[in-house]
């Protein structure tokens, strides 16, 4: 069963010329779940190899505008296309109040929308996996989400099954499914006689916006992939603490303590290009990547190599591919240590959003 994340928007607070606002698509087999829907998310989907699919579910982490403002437009587009399939939107408490205001924007829809408010500790049972909502530290009602597969059966011992008299065919499948079977000539064979120890499923944890938090450390313990915000570099640690965001080093320290297999840093302030965030984090936790828009992380089973970054994996052939740094850091890093945002971005009054000028907070700040 394939499992991957497509990064549609990796910028924090405001978009840049090369980074859209928060949006991540989780795909598991034929299932599709969108986590956050910042402004322009539907266009990012259209620009990607995924396309604007009939998403069945959206998970919002919190209600700062850069995480949900793309949702009204996408809902309206679905209606204009004549969609009839229901859509479920999940979010922390306050979701119904939010939609009470948004409905004036998108109007009447052609399909039903179910709103599900999830509180800390709520679990959605999906059979082979579960979705766990957990509280993060961002000063408002804000959820992180853990997508955790159940353990898989152990490896099937073909020779042991044959030695016990099990004929090849449907009985093999039933044993692999954990059943006890009757064999020709009488007698039973239990699954534990031909299966090895259970193998772990995969766990992906997406935090949304948060300061480093004990709740994330607990939920992300030994996760295959932790997607954590890194709005600031350590030089702006005081600003990160004021706004309840994380620095790259702070997120990396949490990933190291949680023993995750890979850390992916997103929600970068436009002060940064990406390589300086990657360098800072890797000094603490080497298995760190900083995805750019249209990158994919394939979350493979441990025995198949674990998570792997595929640079520009969702970028269509018609999209121009910009220079890339190593390990998904983005850009070539030249001149980026001082920040300043992506090349071609507007000056924003010379004061990048979320950055401070010699101790004075930037107007608006990071959200």
PDB file of N, CA, C and O in Angstrom, residues 318-360:
ATOM      1  N   UNK A 318       5.395  20.883 -17.676  1.00  0.00           N
ATOM      2  CA  UNK A 318       5.322  22.260 -18.167  1.00  0.00           C
ATOM      3  C   UNK A 318       5.790  23.273 -17.137  1.00  0.00           C
ATOM      4  O   UNK A 318       5.987  24.445 -17.455  1.00  0.00           O
ATOM      5  N   UNK A 319       5.944  22.824 -15.875  1.00  0.00           N
ATOM      6  CA  UNK A 319       6.388  23.733 -14.831  1.00  0.00           C
ATOM      7  C   UNK A 319       7.897  23.876 -14.857  1.00  0.00           C
ATOM      8  O   UNK A 319       8.635  22.894 -14.958  1.00  0.00           O
ATOM      9  N   UNK A 320       8.371  25.105 -14.749  1.00  0.00           N
ATOM     10  CA  UNK A 320       9.810  25.350 -14.717  1.00  0.00           C
ATOM     11  C   UNK A 320      10.371  24.849 -13.402  1.00  0.00           C
ATOM     12  O   UNK A 320       9.827  25.105 -12.333  1.00  0.00           O
ATOM     13  N   UNK A 321      11.479  24.133 -13.474  1.00  0.00           N
ATOM     14  CA  UNK A 321      12.114  23.609 -12.271  1.00  0.00           C
ATOM     15  C   UNK A 321      13.235  24.548 -11.872  1.00  0.00           C
ATOM     16  O   UNK A 321      14.184  24.764 -12.625  1.00  0.00           O
ATOM     17  N   UNK A 322      13.142  25.127 -10.677  1.00  0.00           N
ATOM     18  CA  UNK A 322      14.164  26.053 -10.224  1.00  0.00           C
ATOM     19  C   UNK A 322      15.361  25.286  -9.682  1.00  0.00           C
ATOM     20  O   UNK A 322      15.275  24.102  -9.381  1.00  0.00           O
ATOM     21  N   UNK A 323      16.529  25.950  -9.533  1.00  0.00           N
ATOM     22  CA  UNK A 323      17.693  25.284  -8.957  1.00  0.00           C
ATOM     23  C   UNK A 323      17.364  24.749  -7.576  1.00  0.00           C
ATOM     24  O   UNK A 323      16.609  25.353  -6.819  1.00  0.00           O
ATOM     25  N   UNK A 324      17.943  23.603  -7.267  1.00  0.00           N
ATOM     26  CA  UNK A 324      17.655  22.955  -5.997  1.00  0.00           C
ATOM     27  C   UNK A 324      18.918  22.751  -5.195  1.00  0.00           C
ATOM     28  O   UNK A 324      19.979  22.473  -5.733  1.00  0.00           O
ATOM     29  N   UNK A 325      18.801  22.874  -3.885  1.00  0.00           N
ATOM     30  CA  UNK A 325      19.898  22.516  -3.001  1.00  0.00           C
ATOM     31  C   UNK A 325      19.837  21.043  -2.675  1.00  0.00           C
ATOM     32  O   UNK A 325      19.006  20.293  -3.187  1.00  0.00           O
ATOM     33  N   UNK A 326      20.689  20.602  -1.803  1.00  0.00           N
ATOM     34  CA  UNK A 326      20.720  19.197  -1.422  1.00  0.00           C
ATOM     35  C   UNK A 326      19.593  18.881  -0.452  1.00  0.00           C
ATOM     36  O   UNK A 326      19.169  19.718   0.337  1.00  0.00           O
ATOM     37  N   UNK A 327      19.109  17.651  -0.518  1.00  0.00           N
ATOM     38  CA  UNK A 327      18.164  17.101   0.470  1.00  0.00           C
ATOM     39  C   UNK A 327      16.910  17.946   0.607  1.00  0.00           C
ATOM     40  O   UNK A 327      16.333  18.062   1.682  1.00  0.00           O
ATOM     41  N   UNK A 328      16.466  18.563  -0.505  1.00  0.00           N
ATOM     42  CA  UNK A 328      15.199  19.262  -0.462  1.00  0.00           C
ATOM     43  C   UNK A 328      15.246  20.614   0.199  1.00  0.00           C
ATOM     44  O   UNK A 328      14.210  21.152   0.575  1.00  0.00           O
ATOM     45  N   UNK A 329      16.445  21.210   0.345  1.00  0.00           N
ATOM     46  CA  UNK A 329      16.526  22.503   1.006  1.00  0.00           C
ATOM     47  C   UNK A 329      16.032  23.624   0.116  1.00  0.00           C
ATOM     48  O   UNK A 329      15.606  24.660   0.591  1.00  0.00           O
ATOM     49  N   UNK A 330      16.100  23.441  -1.200  1.00  0.00           N
ATOM     50  CA  UNK A 330      15.628  24.467  -2.122  1.00  0.00           C
ATOM     51  C   UNK A 330      16.686  25.502  -2.421  1.00  0.00           C
ATOM     52  O   UNK A 330      17.458  25.903  -1.570  1.00  0.00           O
ATOM     53  N   UNK A 331      16.758  25.929  -3.677  1.00  0.00           N
ATOM     54  CA  UNK A 331      17.705  26.962  -4.069  1.00  0.00           C
ATOM     55  C   UNK A 331      19.135  26.492  -3.975  1.00  0.00           C
ATOM     56  O   UNK A 331      19.429  25.351  -3.624  1.00  0.00           O
ATOM     57  N   UNK A 332      20.070  27.386  -4.286  1.00  0.00           N
ATOM     58  CA  UNK A 332      21.475  27.005  -4.177  1.00  0.00           C
ATOM     59  C   UNK A 332      22.100  27.548  -2.911  1.00  0.00           C
ATOM     60  O   UNK A 332      23.265  27.282  -2.624  1.00  0.00           O
ATOM     61  N   UNK A 333      21.336  28.324  -2.143  1.00  0.00           N
ATOM     62  CA  UNK A 333      21.815  28.791  -0.848  1.00  0.00           C
ATOM     63  C   UNK A 333      22.706  30.007  -0.920  1.00  0.00           C
ATOM     64  O   UNK A 333      23.098  30.543   0.104  1.00  0.00           O
ATOM     65  N   UNK A 334      23.084  30.483  -2.093  1.00  0.00           N
ATOM     66  CA  UNK A 334      23.996  31.605  -2.178  1.00  0.00           C
ATOM     67  C   UNK A 334      23.332  32.871  -1.667  1.00  0.00           C
ATOM     68  O   UNK A 334      22.256  33.257  -2.105  1.00  0.00           O
ATOM     69  N   UNK A 335      23.994  33.495  -0.715  1.00  0.00           N
ATOM     70  CA  UNK A 335      23.491  34.746  -0.184  1.00  0.00           C
ATOM     71  C   UNK A 335      22.273  34.611   0.692  1.00  0.00           C
ATOM     72  O   UNK A 335      21.630  35.601   1.007  1.00  0.00           O
ATOM     73  N   UNK A 336      21.939  33.397   1.101  1.00  0.00           N
ATOM     74  CA  UNK A 336      20.686  33.206   1.837  1.00  0.00           C
ATOM     75  C   UNK A 336      20.849  33.282   3.337  1.00  0.00           C
ATOM     76  O   UNK A 336      19.866  33.302   4.050  1.00  0.00           O
ATOM     77  N   UNK A 337      22.079  33.310   3.844  1.00  0.00           N
ATOM     78  CA  UNK A 337      22.247  33.271   5.286  1.00  0.00           C
ATOM     79  C   UNK A 337      21.586  34.451   5.979  1.00  0.00           C
ATOM     80  O   UNK A 337      21.137  34.348   7.103  1.00  0.00           O
ATOM     81  N   UNK A 338      21.543  35.584   5.303  1.00  0.00           N
ATOM     82  CA  UNK A 338      20.932  36.742   5.915  1.00  0.00           C
ATOM     83  C   UNK A 338      19.439  36.797   5.715  1.00  0.00           C
ATOM     84  O   UNK A 338      18.801  37.742   6.145  1.00  0.00           O
ATOM     85  N   UNK A 339      18.864  35.805   5.061  1.00  0.00           N
ATOM     86  CA  UNK A 339      17.429  35.797   4.828  1.00  0.00           C
ATOM     87  C   UNK A 339      17.050  36.736   3.704  1.00  0.00           C
ATOM     88  O   UNK A 339      17.830  37.050   2.826  1.00  0.00           O
ATOM     89  N   UNK A 340      15.808  37.198   3.740  1.00  0.00           N
ATOM     90  CA  UNK A 340      15.338  38.129   2.736  1.00  0.00           C
ATOM     91  C   UNK A 340      14.264  37.578   1.842  1.00  0.00           C
ATOM     92  O   UNK A 340      13.682  38.296   1.057  1.00  0.00           O
ATOM     93  N   UNK A 341      13.993  36.280   1.919  1.00  0.00           N
ATOM     94  CA  UNK A 341      12.921  35.703   1.116  1.00  0.00           C
ATOM     95  C   UNK A 341      13.397  35.174  -0.206  1.00  0.00           C
ATOM     96  O   UNK A 341      14.568  35.265  -0.569  1.00  0.00           O
ATOM     97  N   UNK A 342      12.490  34.578  -0.950  1.00  0.00           N
ATOM     98  CA  UNK A 342      12.821  34.017  -2.249  1.00  0.00           C
ATOM     99  C   UNK A 342      13.090  35.114  -3.263  1.00  0.00           C
ATOM    100  O   UNK A 342      12.487  36.182  -3.216  1.00  0.00           O
ATOM    101  N   UNK A 343      13.987  34.857  -4.237  1.00  0.00           N
ATOM    102  CA  UNK A 343      14.246  35.853  -5.264  1.00  0.00           C
ATOM    103  C   UNK A 343      12.962  36.201  -5.999  1.00  0.00           C
ATOM    104  O   UNK A 343      12.136  35.354  -6.306  1.00  0.00           O
ATOM    105  N   UNK A 344      12.780  37.481  -6.278  1.00  0.00           N
ATOM    106  CA  UNK A 344      11.600  37.912  -7.011  1.00  0.00           C
ATOM    107  C   UNK A 344      10.426  38.276  -6.133  1.00  0.00           C
ATOM    108  O   UNK A 344       9.411  38.757  -6.628  1.00  0.00           O
ATOM    109  N   UNK A 345      10.523  38.053  -4.834  1.00  0.00           N
ATOM    110  CA  UNK A 345       9.422  38.432  -3.961  1.00  0.00           C
ATOM    111  C   UNK A 345       9.366  39.943  -3.791  1.00  0.00           C
ATOM    112  O   UNK A 345      10.385  40.625  -3.842  1.00  0.00           O
ATOM    113  N   UNK A 346       8.177  40.505  -3.565  1.00  0.00           N
ATOM    114  CA  UNK A 346       8.090  41.939  -3.282  1.00  0.00           C
ATOM    115  C   UNK A 346       8.804  42.274  -1.991  1.00  0.00           C
ATOM    116  O   UNK A 346       8.949  41.436  -1.098  1.00  0.00           O
ATOM    117  N   UNK A 347       9.240  43.515  -1.894  1.00  0.00           N
ATOM    118  CA  UNK A 347      10.042  43.922  -0.738  1.00  0.00           C
ATOM    119  C   UNK A 347       9.235  43.969   0.541  1.00  0.00           C
ATOM    120  O   UNK A 347       9.774  43.909   1.631  1.00  0.00           O
ATOM    121  N   UNK A 348       7.916  44.092   0.450  1.00  0.00           N
ATOM    122  CA  UNK A 348       7.052  44.165   1.633  1.00  0.00           C
ATOM    123  C   UNK A 348       7.522  45.248   2.590  1.00  0.00           C
ATOM    124  O   UNK A 348       7.585  45.071   3.799  1.00  0.00           O
ATOM    125  N   UNK A 349       7.879  46.388   2.023  1.00  0.00           N
ATOM    126  CA  UNK A 349       8.304  47.495   2.864  1.00  0.00           C
ATOM    127  C   UNK A 349       9.648  47.264   3.511  1.00  0.00           C
ATOM    128  O   UNK A 349      10.005  47.928   4.482  1.00  0.00           O
ATOM    129  N   UNK A 350      10.414  46.318   2.981  1.00  0.00           N
ATOM    130  CA  UNK A 350      11.721  46.022   3.550  1.00  0.00           C
ATOM    131  C   UNK A 350      11.658  45.268   4.847  1.00  0.00           C
ATOM    132  O   UNK A 350      12.662  45.118   5.532  1.00  0.00           O
ATOM    133  N   UNK A 351      10.484  44.787   5.212  1.00  0.00           N
ATOM    134  CA  UNK A 351      10.331  44.113   6.504  1.00  0.00           C
ATOM    135  C   UNK A 351       9.628  42.790   6.297  1.00  0.00           C
ATOM    136  O   UNK A 351       8.410  42.703   6.311  1.00  0.00           O
ATOM    137  N   UNK A 352      10.394  41.702   6.044  1.00  0.00           N
ATOM    138  CA  UNK A 352       9.762  40.409   5.765  1.00  0.00           C
ATOM    139  C   UNK A 352       8.783  40.020   6.858  1.00  0.00           C
ATOM    140  O   UNK A 352       9.036  40.243   8.037  1.00  0.00           O
ATOM    141  N   UNK A 353       7.676  39.474   6.463  1.00  0.00           N
ATOM    142  CA  UNK A 353       6.654  39.076   7.427  1.00  0.00           C
ATOM    143  C   UNK A 353       7.232  38.092   8.432  1.00  0.00           C
ATOM    144  O   UNK A 353       7.882  37.116   8.076  1.00  0.00           O
ATOM    145  N   UNK A 354       6.984  38.356   9.698  1.00  0.00           N
ATOM    146  CA  UNK A 354       7.440  37.465  10.754  1.00  0.00           C
ATOM    147  C   UNK A 354       8.816  37.795  11.259  1.00  0.00           C
ATOM    148  O   UNK A 354       9.249  37.264  12.274  1.00  0.00           O
ATOM    149  N   UNK A 355       9.566  38.656  10.577  1.00  0.00           N
ATOM    150  CA  UNK A 355      10.902  39.022  11.034  1.00  0.00           C
ATOM    151  C   UNK A 355      10.817  40.308  11.850  1.00  0.00           C
ATOM    152  O   UNK A 355       9.901  41.101  11.717  1.00  0.00           O
ATOM    153  N   UNK A 356      11.791  40.513  12.697  1.00  0.00           N
ATOM    154  CA  UNK A 356      11.829  41.744  13.477  1.00  0.00           C
ATOM    155  C   UNK A 356      12.977  42.613  13.010  1.00  0.00           C
ATOM    156  O   UNK A 356      13.974  42.115  12.496  1.00  0.00           O
ATOM    157  N   UNK A 357      12.829  43.916  13.171  1.00  0.00           N
ATOM    158  CA  UNK A 357      13.884  44.838  12.801  1.00  0.00           C
ATOM    159  C   UNK A 357      14.561  45.320  14.071  1.00  0.00           C
ATOM    160  O   UNK A 357      14.040  46.149  14.798  1.00  0.00           O
ATOM    161  N   UNK A 358      15.737  44.704  14.337  1.00  0.00           N
ATOM    162  CA  UNK A 358      16.533  45.087  15.501  1.00  0.00           C
ATOM    163  C   UNK A 358      15.670  45.146  16.760  1.00  0.00           C
ATOM    164  O   UNK A 358      15.629  46.147  17.484  1.00  0.00           O
ATOM    165  N   UNK A 359      14.942  44.037  16.963  1.00  0.00           N
ATOM    166  CA  UNK A 359      14.191  43.889  18.201  1.00  0.00           C
ATOM    167  C   UNK A 359      12.757  44.368  18.127  1.00  0.00           C
ATOM    168  O   UNK A 359      11.978  44.122  19.029  1.00  0.00           O
ATOM    169  N   UNK A 360      12.373  45.079  17.019  1.00  0.00           N
ATOM    170  CA  UNK A 360      10.988  45.549  16.909  1.00  0.00           C
ATOM    171  C   UNK A 360      10.192  44.569  16.070  1.00  0.00           C
ATOM    172  O   UNK A 360      10.606  44.191  14.990  1.00  0.00           O
TER     173      UNK A 360
END
